[in-house]
Protein backbone atom coordinates (compact mmCIF):
# COMPACT_ATOMS: atom_id res chain seq x y z
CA UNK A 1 -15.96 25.56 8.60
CA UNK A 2 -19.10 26.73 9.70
CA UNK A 3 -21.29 25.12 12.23
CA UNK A 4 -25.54 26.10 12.24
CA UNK A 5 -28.22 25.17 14.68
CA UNK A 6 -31.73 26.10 14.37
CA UNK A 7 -34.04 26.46 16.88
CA UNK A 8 -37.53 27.98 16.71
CA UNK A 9 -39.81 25.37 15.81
CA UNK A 10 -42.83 23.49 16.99
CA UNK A 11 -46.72 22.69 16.79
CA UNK A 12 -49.16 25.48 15.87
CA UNK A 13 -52.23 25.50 14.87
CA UNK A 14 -52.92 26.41 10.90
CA UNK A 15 -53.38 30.75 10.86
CA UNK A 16 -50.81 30.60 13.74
CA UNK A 17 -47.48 32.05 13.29
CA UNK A 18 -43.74 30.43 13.78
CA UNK A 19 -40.12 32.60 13.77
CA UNK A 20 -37.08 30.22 13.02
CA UNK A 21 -33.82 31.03 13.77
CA UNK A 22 -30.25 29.49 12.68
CA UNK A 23 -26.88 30.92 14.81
CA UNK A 24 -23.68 30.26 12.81
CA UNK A 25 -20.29 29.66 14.26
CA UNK A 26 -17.37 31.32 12.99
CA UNK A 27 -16.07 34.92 12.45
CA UNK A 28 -17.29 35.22 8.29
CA UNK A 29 -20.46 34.98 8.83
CA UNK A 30 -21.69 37.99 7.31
CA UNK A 31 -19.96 37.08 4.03
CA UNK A 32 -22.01 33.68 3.69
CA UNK A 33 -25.43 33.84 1.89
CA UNK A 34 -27.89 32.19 3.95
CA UNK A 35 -30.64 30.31 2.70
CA UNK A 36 -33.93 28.04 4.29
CA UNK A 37 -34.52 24.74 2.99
CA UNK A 38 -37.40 22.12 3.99
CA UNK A 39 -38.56 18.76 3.78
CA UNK A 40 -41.39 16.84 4.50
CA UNK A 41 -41.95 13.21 4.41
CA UNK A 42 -41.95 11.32 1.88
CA UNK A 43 -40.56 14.76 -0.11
CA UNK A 44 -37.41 16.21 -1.63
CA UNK A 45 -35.91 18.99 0.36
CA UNK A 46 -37.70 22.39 -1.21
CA UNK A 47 -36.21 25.88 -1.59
CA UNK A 48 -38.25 28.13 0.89
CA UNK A 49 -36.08 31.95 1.15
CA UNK A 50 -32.33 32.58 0.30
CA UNK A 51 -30.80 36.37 1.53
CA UNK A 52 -27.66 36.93 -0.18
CA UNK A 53 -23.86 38.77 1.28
CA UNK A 54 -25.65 41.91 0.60
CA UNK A 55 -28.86 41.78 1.64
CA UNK A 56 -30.41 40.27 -1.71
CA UNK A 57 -33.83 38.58 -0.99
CA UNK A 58 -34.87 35.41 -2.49
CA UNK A 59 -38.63 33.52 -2.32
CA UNK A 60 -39.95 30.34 -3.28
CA UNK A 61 -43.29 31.56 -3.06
CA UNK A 62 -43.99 35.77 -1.99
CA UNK A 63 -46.19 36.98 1.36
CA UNK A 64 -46.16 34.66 4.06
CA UNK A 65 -42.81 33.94 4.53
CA UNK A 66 -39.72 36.73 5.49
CA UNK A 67 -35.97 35.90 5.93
CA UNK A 68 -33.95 38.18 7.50
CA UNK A 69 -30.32 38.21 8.85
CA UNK A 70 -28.62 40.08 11.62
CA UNK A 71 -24.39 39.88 11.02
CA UNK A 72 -24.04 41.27 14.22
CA UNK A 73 -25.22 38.17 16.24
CA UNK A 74 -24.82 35.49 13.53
CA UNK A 75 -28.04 34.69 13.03
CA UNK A 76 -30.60 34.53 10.32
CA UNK A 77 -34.28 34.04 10.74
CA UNK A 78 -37.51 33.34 8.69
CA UNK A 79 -40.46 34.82 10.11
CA UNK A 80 -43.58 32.30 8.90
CA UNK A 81 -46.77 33.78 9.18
CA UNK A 82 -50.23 32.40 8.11
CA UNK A 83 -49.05 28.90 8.08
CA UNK A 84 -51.15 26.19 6.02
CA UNK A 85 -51.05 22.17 7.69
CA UNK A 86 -48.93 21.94 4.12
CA UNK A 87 -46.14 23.91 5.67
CA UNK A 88 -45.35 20.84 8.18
CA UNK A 89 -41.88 19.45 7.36
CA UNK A 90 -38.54 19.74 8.67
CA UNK A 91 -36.42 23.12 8.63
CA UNK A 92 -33.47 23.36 7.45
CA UNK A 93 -30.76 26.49 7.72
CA UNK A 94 -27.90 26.65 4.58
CA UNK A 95 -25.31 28.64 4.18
CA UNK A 96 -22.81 29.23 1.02
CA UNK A 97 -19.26 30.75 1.12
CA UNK A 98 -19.45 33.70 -0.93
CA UNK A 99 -17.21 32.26 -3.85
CA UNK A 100 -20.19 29.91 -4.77
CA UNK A 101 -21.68 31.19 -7.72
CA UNK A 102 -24.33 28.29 -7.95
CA UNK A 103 -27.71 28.38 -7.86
CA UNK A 104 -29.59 29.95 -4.58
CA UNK A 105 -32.80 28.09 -5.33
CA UNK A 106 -30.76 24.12 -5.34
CA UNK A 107 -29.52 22.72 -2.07
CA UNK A 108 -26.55 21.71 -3.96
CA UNK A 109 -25.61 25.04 -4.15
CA UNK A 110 -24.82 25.52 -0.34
CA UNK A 111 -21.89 24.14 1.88
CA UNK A 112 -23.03 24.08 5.48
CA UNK A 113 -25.98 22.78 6.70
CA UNK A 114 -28.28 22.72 10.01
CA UNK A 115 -29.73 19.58 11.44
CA UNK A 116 -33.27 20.98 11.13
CA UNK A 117 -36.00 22.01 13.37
CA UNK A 118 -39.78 20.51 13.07
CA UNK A 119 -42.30 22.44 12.18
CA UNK A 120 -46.10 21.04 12.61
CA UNK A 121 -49.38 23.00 11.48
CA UNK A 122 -52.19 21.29 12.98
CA UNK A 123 -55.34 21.98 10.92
């Protein structure tokens, strides 16, 4: 079992920039791929940045946004730079065991989930 809490968000204003983070529980944590979610209202919940086991990097959408993972305290982050009002929505930290072969880009590829942190871009 694997427990995540993210912390990191907040308001800023749109051009401002935001760093997320999500510290796991539990001793495996390096073998987990790790993955940010989001969802605003009204919205499904959208595939932002996966980083596998080994490092592999994935994007919903290239340049603003950077995940990055450090085994040696748990935690993975996505740096969020340039953010756009449309970035508001809830956070949400994933992780996968590493025998799931599903899907990075579907949250029902994942196991574990955070309880998300709010993000607001004010225009």
């Amino acid at each position: 079992q694997v427990q995540l809490v993210e912390s990191g968000g907040g308001v800023v204003q749109a051009g401002g920039s935001l760093r997320l983070s999500c510290a796991a529980s539990g001793r495996t944590f390096s073998s987990y791929a790790m993955a940010w979610f989001r969802q605003a209202p009204g919205k499904e919940r959208e595939f932002v940045a996966a980083i596998s086991s080994g490092g592999n990097i994935f994007y919903a959408v290239k340049g603003r946004f950077t995940i990055s993972r450090d085994n040696a305290k748990d935690t993975v982050y996505l740096q969020m730079n340039s953010l756009k009002p449309e970035d508001t929505a809830v956070y949400y930290c994933a992780a996968r065991r590493r025998e799931n072969t599903s899907s990075y880009y579907y949250a029902s590829g994942y196991d574990y989930w955070g309880q998300g942190t709010q993000v607001t871009v004010s225009s």
